[in-house]
mmCIF file of C-alpha atoms in Angstrom:
data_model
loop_
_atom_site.group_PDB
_atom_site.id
_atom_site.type_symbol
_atom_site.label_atom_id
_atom_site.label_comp_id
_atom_site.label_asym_id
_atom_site.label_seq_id
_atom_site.Cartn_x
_atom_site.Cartn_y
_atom_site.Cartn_z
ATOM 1 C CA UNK A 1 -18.360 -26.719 -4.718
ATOM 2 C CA UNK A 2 -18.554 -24.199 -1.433
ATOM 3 C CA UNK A 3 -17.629 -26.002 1.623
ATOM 4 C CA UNK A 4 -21.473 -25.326 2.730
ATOM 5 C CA UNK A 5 -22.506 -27.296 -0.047
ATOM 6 C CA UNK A 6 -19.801 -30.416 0.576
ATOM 7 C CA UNK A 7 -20.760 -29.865 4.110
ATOM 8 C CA UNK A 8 -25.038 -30.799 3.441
ATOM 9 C CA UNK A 9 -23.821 -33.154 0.932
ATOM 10 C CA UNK A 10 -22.050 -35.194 4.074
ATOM 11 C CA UNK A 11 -24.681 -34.859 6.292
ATOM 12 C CA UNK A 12 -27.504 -35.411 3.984
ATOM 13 C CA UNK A 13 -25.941 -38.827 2.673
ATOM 14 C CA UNK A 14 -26.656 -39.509 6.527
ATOM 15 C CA UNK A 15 -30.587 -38.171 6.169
ATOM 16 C CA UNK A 16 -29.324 -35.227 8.315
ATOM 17 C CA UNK A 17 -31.179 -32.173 6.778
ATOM 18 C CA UNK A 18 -29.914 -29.324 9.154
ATOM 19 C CA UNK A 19 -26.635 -28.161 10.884
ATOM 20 C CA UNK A 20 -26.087 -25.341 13.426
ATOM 21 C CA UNK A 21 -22.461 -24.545 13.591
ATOM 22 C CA UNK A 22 -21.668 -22.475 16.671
ATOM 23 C CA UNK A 23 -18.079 -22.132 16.541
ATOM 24 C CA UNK A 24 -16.656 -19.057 15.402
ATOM 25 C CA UNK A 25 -13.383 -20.687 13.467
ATOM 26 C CA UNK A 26 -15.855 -22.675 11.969
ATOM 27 C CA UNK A 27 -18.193 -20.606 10.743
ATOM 28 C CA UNK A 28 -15.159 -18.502 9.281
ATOM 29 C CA UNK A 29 -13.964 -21.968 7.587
ATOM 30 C CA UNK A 30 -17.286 -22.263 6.072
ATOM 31 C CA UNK A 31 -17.904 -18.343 4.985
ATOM 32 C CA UNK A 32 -14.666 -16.554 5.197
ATOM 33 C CA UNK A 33 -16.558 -14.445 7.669
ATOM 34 C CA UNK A 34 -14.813 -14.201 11.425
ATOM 35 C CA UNK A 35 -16.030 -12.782 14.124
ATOM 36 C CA UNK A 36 -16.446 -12.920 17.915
ATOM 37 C CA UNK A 37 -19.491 -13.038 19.637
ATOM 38 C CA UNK A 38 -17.985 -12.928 23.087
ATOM 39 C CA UNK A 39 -21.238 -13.493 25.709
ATOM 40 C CA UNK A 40 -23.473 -13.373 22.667
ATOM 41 C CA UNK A 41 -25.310 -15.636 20.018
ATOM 42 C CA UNK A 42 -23.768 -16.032 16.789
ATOM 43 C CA UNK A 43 -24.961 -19.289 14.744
ATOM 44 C CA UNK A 44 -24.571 -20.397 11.146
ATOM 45 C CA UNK A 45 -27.790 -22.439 9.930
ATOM 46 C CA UNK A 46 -27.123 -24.912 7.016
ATOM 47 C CA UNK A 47 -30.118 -26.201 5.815
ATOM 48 C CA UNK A 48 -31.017 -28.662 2.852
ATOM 49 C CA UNK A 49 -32.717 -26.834 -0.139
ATOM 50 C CA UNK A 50 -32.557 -23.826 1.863
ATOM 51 C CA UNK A 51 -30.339 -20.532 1.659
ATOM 52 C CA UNK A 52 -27.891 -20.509 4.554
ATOM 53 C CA UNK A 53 -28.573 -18.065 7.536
ATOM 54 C CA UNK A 54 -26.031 -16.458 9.537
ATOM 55 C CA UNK A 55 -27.742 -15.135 12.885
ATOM 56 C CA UNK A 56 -25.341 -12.606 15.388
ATOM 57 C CA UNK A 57 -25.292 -9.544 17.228
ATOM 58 C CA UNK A 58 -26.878 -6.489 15.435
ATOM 59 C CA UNK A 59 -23.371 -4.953 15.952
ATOM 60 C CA UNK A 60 -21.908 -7.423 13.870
ATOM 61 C CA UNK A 61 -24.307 -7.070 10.474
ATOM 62 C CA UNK A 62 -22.193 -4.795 8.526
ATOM 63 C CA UNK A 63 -19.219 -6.195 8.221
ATOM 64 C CA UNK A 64 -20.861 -10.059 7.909
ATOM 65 C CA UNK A 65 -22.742 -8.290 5.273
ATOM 66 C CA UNK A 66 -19.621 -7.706 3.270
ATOM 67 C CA UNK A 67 -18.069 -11.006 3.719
ATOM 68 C CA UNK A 68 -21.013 -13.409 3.015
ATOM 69 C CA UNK A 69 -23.617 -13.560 -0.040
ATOM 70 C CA UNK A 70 -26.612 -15.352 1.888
ATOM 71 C CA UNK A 71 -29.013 -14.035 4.528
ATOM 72 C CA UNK A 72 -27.165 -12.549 7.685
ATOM 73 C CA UNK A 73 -30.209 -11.838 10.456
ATOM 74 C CA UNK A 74 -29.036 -9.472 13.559
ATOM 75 C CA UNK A 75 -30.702 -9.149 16.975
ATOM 76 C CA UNK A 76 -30.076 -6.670 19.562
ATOM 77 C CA UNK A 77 -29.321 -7.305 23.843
ATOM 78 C CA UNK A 78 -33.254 -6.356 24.587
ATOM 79 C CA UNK A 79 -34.312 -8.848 21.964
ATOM 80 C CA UNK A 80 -34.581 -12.543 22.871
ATOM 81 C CA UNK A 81 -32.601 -14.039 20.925
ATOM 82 C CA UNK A 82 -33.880 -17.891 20.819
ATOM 83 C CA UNK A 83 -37.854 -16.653 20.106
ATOM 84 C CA UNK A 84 -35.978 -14.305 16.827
ATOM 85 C CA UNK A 85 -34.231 -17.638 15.770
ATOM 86 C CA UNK A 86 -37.584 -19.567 15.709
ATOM 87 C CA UNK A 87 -39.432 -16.641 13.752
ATOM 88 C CA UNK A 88 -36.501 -16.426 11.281
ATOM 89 C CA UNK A 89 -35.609 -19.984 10.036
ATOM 90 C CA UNK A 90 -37.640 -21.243 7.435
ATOM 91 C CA UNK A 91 -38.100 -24.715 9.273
ATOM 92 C CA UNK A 92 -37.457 -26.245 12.522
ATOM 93 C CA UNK A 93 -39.430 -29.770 12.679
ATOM 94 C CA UNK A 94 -35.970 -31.489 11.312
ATOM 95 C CA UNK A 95 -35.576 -35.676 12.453
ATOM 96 C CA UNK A 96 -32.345 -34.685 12.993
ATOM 97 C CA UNK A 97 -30.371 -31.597 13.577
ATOM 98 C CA UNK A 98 -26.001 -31.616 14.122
ATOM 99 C CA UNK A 99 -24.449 -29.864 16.316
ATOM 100 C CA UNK A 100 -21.009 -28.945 17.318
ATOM 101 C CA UNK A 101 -21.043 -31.025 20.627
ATOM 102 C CA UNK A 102 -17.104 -30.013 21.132
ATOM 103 C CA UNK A 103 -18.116 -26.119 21.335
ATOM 104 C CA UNK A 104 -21.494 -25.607 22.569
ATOM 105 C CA UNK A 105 -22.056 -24.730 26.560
ATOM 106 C CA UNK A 106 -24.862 -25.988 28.101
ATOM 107 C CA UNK A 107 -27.014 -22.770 28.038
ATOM 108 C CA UNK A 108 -26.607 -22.600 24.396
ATOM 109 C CA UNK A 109 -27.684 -26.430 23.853
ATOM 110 C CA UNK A 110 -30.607 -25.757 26.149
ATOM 111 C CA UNK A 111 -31.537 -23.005 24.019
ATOM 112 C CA UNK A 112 -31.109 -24.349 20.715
ATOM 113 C CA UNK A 113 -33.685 -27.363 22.626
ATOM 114 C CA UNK A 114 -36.094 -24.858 22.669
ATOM 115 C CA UNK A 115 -36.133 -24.079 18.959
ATOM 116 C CA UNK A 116 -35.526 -27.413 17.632
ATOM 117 C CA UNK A 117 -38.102 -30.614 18.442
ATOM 118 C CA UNK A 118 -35.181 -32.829 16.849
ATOM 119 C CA UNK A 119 -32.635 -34.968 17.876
ATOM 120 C CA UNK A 120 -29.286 -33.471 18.422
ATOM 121 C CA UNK A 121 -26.227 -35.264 16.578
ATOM 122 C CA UNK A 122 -22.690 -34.639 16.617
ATOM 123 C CA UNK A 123 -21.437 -32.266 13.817
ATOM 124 C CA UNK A 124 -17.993 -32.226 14.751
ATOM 125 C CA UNK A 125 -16.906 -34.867 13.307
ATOM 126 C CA UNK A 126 -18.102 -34.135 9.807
ATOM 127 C CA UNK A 127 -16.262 -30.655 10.027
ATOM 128 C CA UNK A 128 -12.657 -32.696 11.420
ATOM 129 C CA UNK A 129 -13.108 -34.612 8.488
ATOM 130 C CA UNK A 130 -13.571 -31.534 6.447
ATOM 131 C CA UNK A 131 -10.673 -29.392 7.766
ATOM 132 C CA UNK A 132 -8.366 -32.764 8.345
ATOM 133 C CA UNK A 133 -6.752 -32.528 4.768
ATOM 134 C CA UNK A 134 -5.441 -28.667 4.029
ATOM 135 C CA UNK A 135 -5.590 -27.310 0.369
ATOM 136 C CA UNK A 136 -2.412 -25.765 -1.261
ATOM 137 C CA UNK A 137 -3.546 -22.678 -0.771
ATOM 138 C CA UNK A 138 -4.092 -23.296 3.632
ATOM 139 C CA UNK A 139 -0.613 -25.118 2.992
ATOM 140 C CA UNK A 140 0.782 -21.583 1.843
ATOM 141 C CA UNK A 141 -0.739 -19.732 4.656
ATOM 142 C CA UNK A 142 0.452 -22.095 7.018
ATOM 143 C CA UNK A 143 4.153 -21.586 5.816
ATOM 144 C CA UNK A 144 3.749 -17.899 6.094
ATOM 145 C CA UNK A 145 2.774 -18.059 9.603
ATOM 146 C CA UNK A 146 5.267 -20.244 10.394
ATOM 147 C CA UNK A 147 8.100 -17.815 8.748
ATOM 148 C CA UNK A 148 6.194 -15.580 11.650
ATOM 149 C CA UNK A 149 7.019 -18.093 14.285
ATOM 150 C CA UNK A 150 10.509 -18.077 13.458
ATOM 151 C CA UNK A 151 10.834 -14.394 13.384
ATOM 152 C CA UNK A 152 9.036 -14.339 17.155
ATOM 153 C CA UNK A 153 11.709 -16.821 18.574
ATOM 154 C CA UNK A 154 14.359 -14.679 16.963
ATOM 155 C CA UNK A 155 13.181 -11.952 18.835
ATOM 156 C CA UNK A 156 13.065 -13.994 21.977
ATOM 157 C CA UNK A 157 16.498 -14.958 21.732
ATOM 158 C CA UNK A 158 17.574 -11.456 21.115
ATOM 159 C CA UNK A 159 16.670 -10.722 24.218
ATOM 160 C CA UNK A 160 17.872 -13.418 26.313
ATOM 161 C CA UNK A 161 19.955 -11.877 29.042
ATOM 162 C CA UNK A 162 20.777 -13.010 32.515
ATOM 163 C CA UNK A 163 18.970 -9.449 33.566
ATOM 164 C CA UNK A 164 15.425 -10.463 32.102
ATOM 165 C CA UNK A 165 13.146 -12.258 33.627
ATOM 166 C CA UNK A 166 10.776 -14.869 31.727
ATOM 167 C CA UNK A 167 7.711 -11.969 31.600
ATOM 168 C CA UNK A 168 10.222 -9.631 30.466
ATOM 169 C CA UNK A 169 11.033 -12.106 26.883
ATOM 170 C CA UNK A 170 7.481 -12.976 26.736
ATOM 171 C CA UNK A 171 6.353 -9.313 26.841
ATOM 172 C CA UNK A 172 9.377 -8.133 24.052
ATOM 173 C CA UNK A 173 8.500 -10.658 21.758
ATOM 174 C CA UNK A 174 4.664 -10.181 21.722
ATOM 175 C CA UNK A 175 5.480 -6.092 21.613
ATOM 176 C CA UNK A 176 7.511 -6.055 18.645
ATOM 177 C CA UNK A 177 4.924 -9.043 16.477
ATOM 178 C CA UNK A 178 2.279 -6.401 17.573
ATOM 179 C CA UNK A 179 3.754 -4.030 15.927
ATOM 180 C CA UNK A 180 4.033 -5.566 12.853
ATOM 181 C CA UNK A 181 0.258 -6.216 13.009
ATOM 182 C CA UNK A 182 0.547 -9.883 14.262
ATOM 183 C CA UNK A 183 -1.249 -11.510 17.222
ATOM 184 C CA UNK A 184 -0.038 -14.579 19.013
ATOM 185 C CA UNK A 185 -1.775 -18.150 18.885
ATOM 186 C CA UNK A 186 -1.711 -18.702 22.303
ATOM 187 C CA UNK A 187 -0.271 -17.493 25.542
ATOM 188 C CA UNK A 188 3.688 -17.538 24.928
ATOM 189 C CA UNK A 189 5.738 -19.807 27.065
ATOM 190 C CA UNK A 190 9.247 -18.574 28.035
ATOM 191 C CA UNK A 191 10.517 -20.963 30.896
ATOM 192 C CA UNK A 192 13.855 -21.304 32.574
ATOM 193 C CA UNK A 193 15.554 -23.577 34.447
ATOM 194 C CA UNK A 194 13.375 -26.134 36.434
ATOM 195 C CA UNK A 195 10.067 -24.330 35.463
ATOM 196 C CA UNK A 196 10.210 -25.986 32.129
ATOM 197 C CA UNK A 197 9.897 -29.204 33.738
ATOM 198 C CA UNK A 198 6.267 -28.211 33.688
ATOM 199 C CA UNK A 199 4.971 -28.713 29.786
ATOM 200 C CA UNK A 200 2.516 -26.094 30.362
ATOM 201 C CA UNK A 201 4.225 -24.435 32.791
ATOM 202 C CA UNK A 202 3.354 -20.156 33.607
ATOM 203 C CA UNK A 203 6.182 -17.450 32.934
ATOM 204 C CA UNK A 204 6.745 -15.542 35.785
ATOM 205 C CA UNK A 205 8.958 -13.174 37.130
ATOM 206 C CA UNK A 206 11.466 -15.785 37.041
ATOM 207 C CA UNK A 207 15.175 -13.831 36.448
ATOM 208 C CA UNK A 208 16.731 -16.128 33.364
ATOM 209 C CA UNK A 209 18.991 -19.135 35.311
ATOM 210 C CA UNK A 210 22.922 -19.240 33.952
ATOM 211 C CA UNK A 211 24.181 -22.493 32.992
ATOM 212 C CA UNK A 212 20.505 -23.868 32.731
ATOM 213 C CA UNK A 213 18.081 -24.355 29.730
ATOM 214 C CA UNK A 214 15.590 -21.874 28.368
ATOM 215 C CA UNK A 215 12.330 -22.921 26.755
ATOM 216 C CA UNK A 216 10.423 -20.859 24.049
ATOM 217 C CA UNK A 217 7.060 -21.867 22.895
ATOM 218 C CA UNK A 218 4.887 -19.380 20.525
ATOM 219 C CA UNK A 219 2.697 -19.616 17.516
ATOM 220 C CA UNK A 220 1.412 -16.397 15.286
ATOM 221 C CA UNK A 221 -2.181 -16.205 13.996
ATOM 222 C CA UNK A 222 -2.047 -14.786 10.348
ATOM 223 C CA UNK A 223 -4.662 -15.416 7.750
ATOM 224 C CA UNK A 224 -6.681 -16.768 9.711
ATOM 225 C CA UNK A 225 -4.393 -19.616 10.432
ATOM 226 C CA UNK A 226 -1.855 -20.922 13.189
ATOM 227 C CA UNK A 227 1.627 -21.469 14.164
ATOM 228 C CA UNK A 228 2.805 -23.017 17.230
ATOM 229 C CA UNK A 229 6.707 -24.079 17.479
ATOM 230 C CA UNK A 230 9.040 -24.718 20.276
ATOM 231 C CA UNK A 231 12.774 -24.271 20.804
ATOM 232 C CA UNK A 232 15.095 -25.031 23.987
ATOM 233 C CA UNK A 233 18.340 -23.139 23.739
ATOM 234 C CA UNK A 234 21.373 -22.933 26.300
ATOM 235 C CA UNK A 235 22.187 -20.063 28.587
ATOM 236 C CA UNK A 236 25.669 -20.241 29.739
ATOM 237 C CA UNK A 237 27.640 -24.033 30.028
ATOM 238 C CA UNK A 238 24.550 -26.348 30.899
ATOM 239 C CA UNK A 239 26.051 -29.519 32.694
ATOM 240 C CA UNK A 240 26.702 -32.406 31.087
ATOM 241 C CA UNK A 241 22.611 -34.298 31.994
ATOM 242 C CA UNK A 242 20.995 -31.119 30.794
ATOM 243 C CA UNK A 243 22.838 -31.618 27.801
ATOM 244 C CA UNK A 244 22.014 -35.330 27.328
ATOM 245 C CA UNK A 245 18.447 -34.934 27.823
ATOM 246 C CA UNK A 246 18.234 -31.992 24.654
ATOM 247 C CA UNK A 247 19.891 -34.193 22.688
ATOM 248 C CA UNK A 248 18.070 -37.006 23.142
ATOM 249 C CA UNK A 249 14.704 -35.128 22.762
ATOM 250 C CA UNK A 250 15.831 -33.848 19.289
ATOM 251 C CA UNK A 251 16.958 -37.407 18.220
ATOM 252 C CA UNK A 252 13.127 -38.947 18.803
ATOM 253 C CA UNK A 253 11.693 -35.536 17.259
ATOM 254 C CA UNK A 254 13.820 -36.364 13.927
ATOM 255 C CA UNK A 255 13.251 -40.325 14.284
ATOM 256 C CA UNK A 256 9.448 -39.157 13.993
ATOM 257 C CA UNK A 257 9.842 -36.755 11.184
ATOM 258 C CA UNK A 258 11.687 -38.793 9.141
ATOM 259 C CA UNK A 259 9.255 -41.841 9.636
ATOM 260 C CA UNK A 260 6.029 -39.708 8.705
ATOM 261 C CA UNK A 261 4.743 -40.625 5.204
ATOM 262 C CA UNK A 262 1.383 -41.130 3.806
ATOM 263 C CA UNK A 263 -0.135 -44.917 4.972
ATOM 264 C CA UNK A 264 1.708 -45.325 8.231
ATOM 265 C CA UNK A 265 -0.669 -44.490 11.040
ATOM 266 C CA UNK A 266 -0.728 -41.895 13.825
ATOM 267 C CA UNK A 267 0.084 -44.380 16.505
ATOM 268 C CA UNK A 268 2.997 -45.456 14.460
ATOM 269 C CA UNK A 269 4.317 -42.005 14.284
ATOM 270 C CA UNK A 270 4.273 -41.127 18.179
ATOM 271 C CA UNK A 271 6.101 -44.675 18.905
ATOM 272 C CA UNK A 272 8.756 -43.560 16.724
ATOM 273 C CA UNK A 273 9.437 -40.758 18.680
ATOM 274 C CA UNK A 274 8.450 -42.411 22.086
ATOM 275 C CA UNK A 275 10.929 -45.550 21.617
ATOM 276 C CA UNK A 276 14.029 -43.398 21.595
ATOM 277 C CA UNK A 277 13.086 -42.167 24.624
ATOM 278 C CA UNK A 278 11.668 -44.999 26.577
ATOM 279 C CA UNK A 279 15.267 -47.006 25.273
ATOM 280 C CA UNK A 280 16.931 -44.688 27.109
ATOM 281 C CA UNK A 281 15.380 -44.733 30.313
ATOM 282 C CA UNK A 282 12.809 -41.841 30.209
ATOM 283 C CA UNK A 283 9.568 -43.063 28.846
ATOM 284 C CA UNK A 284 7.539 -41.926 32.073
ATOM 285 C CA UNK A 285 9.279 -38.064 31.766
ATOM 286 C CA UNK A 286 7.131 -38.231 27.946
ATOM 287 C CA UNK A 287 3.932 -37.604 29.668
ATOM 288 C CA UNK A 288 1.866 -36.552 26.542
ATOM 289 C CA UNK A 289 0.864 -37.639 22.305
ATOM 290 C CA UNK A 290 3.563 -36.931 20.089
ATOM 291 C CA UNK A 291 1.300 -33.783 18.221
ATOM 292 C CA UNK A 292 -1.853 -32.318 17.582
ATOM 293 C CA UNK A 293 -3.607 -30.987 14.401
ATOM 294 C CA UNK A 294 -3.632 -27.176 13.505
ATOM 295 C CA UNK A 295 -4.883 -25.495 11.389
ATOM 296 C CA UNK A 296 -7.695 -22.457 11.407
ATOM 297 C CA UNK A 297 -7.241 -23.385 15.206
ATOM 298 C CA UNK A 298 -3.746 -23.517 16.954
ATOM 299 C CA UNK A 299 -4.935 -27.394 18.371
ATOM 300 C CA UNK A 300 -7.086 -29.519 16.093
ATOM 301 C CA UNK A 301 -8.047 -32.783 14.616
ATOM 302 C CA UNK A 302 -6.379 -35.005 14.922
ATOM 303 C CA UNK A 303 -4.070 -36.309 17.493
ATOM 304 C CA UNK A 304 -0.954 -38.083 17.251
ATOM 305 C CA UNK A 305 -0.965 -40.119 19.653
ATOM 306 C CA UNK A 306 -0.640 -43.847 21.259
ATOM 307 C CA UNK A 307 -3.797 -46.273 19.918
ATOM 308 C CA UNK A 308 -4.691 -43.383 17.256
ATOM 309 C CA UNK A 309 -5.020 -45.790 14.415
ATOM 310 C CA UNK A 310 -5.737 -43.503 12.112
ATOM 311 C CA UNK A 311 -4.318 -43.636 8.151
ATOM 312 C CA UNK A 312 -1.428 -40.250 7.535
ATOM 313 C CA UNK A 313 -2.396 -38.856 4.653
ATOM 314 C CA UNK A 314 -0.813 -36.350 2.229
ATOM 315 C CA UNK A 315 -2.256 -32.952 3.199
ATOM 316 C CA UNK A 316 -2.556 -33.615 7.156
ATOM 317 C CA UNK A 317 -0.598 -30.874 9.279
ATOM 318 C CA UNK A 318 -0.012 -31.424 12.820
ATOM 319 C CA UNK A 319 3.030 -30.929 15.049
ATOM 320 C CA UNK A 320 5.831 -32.873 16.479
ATOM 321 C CA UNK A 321 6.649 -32.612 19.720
ATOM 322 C CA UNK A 322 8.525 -35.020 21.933
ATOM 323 C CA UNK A 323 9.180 -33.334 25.719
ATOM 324 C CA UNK A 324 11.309 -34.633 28.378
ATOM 325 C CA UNK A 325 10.077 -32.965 31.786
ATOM 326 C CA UNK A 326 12.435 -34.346 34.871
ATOM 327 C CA UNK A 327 10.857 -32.501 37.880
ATOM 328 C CA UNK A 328 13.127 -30.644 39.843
ATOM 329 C CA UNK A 329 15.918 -30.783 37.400
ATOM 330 C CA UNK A 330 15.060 -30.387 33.864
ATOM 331 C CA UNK A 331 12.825 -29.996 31.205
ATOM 332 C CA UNK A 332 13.192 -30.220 27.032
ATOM 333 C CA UNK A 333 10.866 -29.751 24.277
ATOM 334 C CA UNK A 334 11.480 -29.519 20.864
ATOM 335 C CA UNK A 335 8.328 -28.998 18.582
ATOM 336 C CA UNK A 336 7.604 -28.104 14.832
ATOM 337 C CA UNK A 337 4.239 -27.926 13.037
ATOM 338 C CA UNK A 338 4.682 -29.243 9.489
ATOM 339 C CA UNK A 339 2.405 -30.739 6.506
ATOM 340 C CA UNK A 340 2.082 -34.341 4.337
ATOM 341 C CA UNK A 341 3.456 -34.414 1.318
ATOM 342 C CA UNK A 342 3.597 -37.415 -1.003
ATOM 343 C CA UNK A 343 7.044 -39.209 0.561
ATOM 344 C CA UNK A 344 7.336 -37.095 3.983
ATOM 345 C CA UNK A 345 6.773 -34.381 6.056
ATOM 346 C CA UNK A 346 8.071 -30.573 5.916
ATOM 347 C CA UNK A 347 7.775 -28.271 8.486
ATOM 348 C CA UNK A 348 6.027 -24.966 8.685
ATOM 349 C CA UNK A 349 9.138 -23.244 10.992
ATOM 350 C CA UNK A 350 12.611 -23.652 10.458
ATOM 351 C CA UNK A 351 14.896 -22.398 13.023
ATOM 352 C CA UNK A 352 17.646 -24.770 13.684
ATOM 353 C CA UNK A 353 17.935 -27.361 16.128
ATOM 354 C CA UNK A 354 21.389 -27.582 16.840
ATOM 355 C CA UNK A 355 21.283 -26.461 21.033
ATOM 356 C CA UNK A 356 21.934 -22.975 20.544
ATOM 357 C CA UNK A 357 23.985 -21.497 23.046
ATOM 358 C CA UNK A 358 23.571 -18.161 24.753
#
């Protein structure tokens, strides 16, 4: 069964006849076809009994061409593009029509208003519940982009050096995975001293602090899918605290790992990492969930988190990723990605964890 097909089978066991999926990872979940619109249109119409349609920029009907077996409909910028939808689709007076409420912007909703006289639903999450549990095969590229990952924060370490600055790592390590054909799966964090006390703190031109901690956090796309890991290594002879704090940040990491099996819930997964910290004193420095999902996207359904009741299963990936951000002084995190299996979890990225001193 395609995933279009198990996709109308969902929605039509809820009398929901059409879906508009406006999302570019999801369309390329659903097709194998990626690609990026930018300011454009680019919509995938699943309808019941009906071919699919894939509608995009004229530019883009070659290659789609290649990649899917069902209509693909271009328009060009003079054309408007909402009055070609309507004259295309073989139907539009649906009940119902889903949409992906967590992409669309408010122009494109308004638009797809004027083409539809339906009632919008939420499609996203049908597709979370689609992409929540990966195949073997997404398993596999998952590993391989993780390998990735571990090869960027080699690189990264490499090039630690009291005469760098944080742009300076950030800019050698994506440099040499672009050369090997790889992009990154987000904007790479390299943060020293007191600017990883911010979890989503900005390299700068921050020289590299002696006897202070250095935080790495990268992911590679690959495939089509993510990584996203993140180490904290020594520079020089850290004092004593800084010390303290990485340890105990890698304790409630493995606590979680090792509690993750199939049945326990998500809740029950980011207390296990949360307790070790709050026991020793520094539950308000954890100021975020335990993990996210990832997947086709770097950040995905679903989180693991506090009051996140929801059942682990064998096949979920998401991360692990206790932090411990002490304004001012220091900050820790220590995160891998991994996947369900039967009796526990395994990680996509393996670069040790032992506080790695440079």
């Amino acid at each position: 069964m395609s995933k279009i097909t198990q996709l109308l089978h969902s929605l039509e066991a809820n009398q929901i006849a059409c879906a508009v999926i406006s999302d570019p990872v999801s369309i390329n979940y659903l097709t194998g076809y990626y690609g990026d619109p930018h300011e454009r249109h680019m919509y995938l119409f699943v309808i019941s009994q009906k071919e699919p349609l894939l509608f995009l920029p004229e530019l883009d009907v070659a290659r789609a061409r290649q990649t899917v077996n069902f209509p693909v409909v271009g328009y060009v910028d003079s054309e408007n593009a909402w009055e070609k939808i309507k004259a295309v689709l073989p139907k539009t007076d649906f009940q119902q029509v889903a949409l992906e409420f967590d992409h669309l912007n408010l122009t494109k909703f308004r638009g797809l208003e004027s083409v539809f006289s339906s009632e919008f639903v939420n499609l996203t999450p049908y597709l979370n519940q689609m992409r929540l549990l990966k195949s073997s095969d997404e398993i596999d590229k998952m590993l391989f982009a993780g390998q990735l990952a571990d090869k960027a924060v080699s690189i990264g370490f490499d090039a630690i050096s009291l005469e760098q600055t944080e742009t300076d790592i950030v800019a050698k390590i994506e440099y040499e995975m672009k050369r090997l054909g790889y992009d990154m799966s987000f904007e790479t964090m390299v943060l020293t001293g007191t600017n990883a006390a911010n979890p989503h703190g900005i390299p700068a031109d921050n020289p590299i602090e002696n006897d202070a901690l250095l935080l790495f956090d990268l992911g590679i796309s690959a495939n089509g899918y993510m990584s996203d890991m993140t180490r904290t290594v020594a520079v020089g002879k850290p004092d004593t605290f800084k010390e303290e704090i990485y340890h105990l940040c890698l304790e409630a990491q493995l606590a979680a790992q090792d509690f993750i099996k199939p049945g326990v819930t998500a809740s029950q997964v980011d207390q296990a990492a949360r307790e070790v910290i709050e026991k020793a004193g520094y539950g308000e420095y954890f100021n975020h969930r335990l993990g996210h999902g990832i997947g086709m996207d770097v950040h995905e359904f679903p989180s693991i988190m506090e009051g996140n009741d929801l059942v682990i299963q064998e096949g979920m990936c998401f991360s692990v990723e206790p932090g411990i951000y002490i304004p001012g002084k220091v900050g820790v995190r220590i995160e891998d990605c991994g996947y369900v299996t039967k009796t526990g979890f395994e990680t996509f990225t393996k670069t040790p964890k032992t506080l790695l001193r440079y």
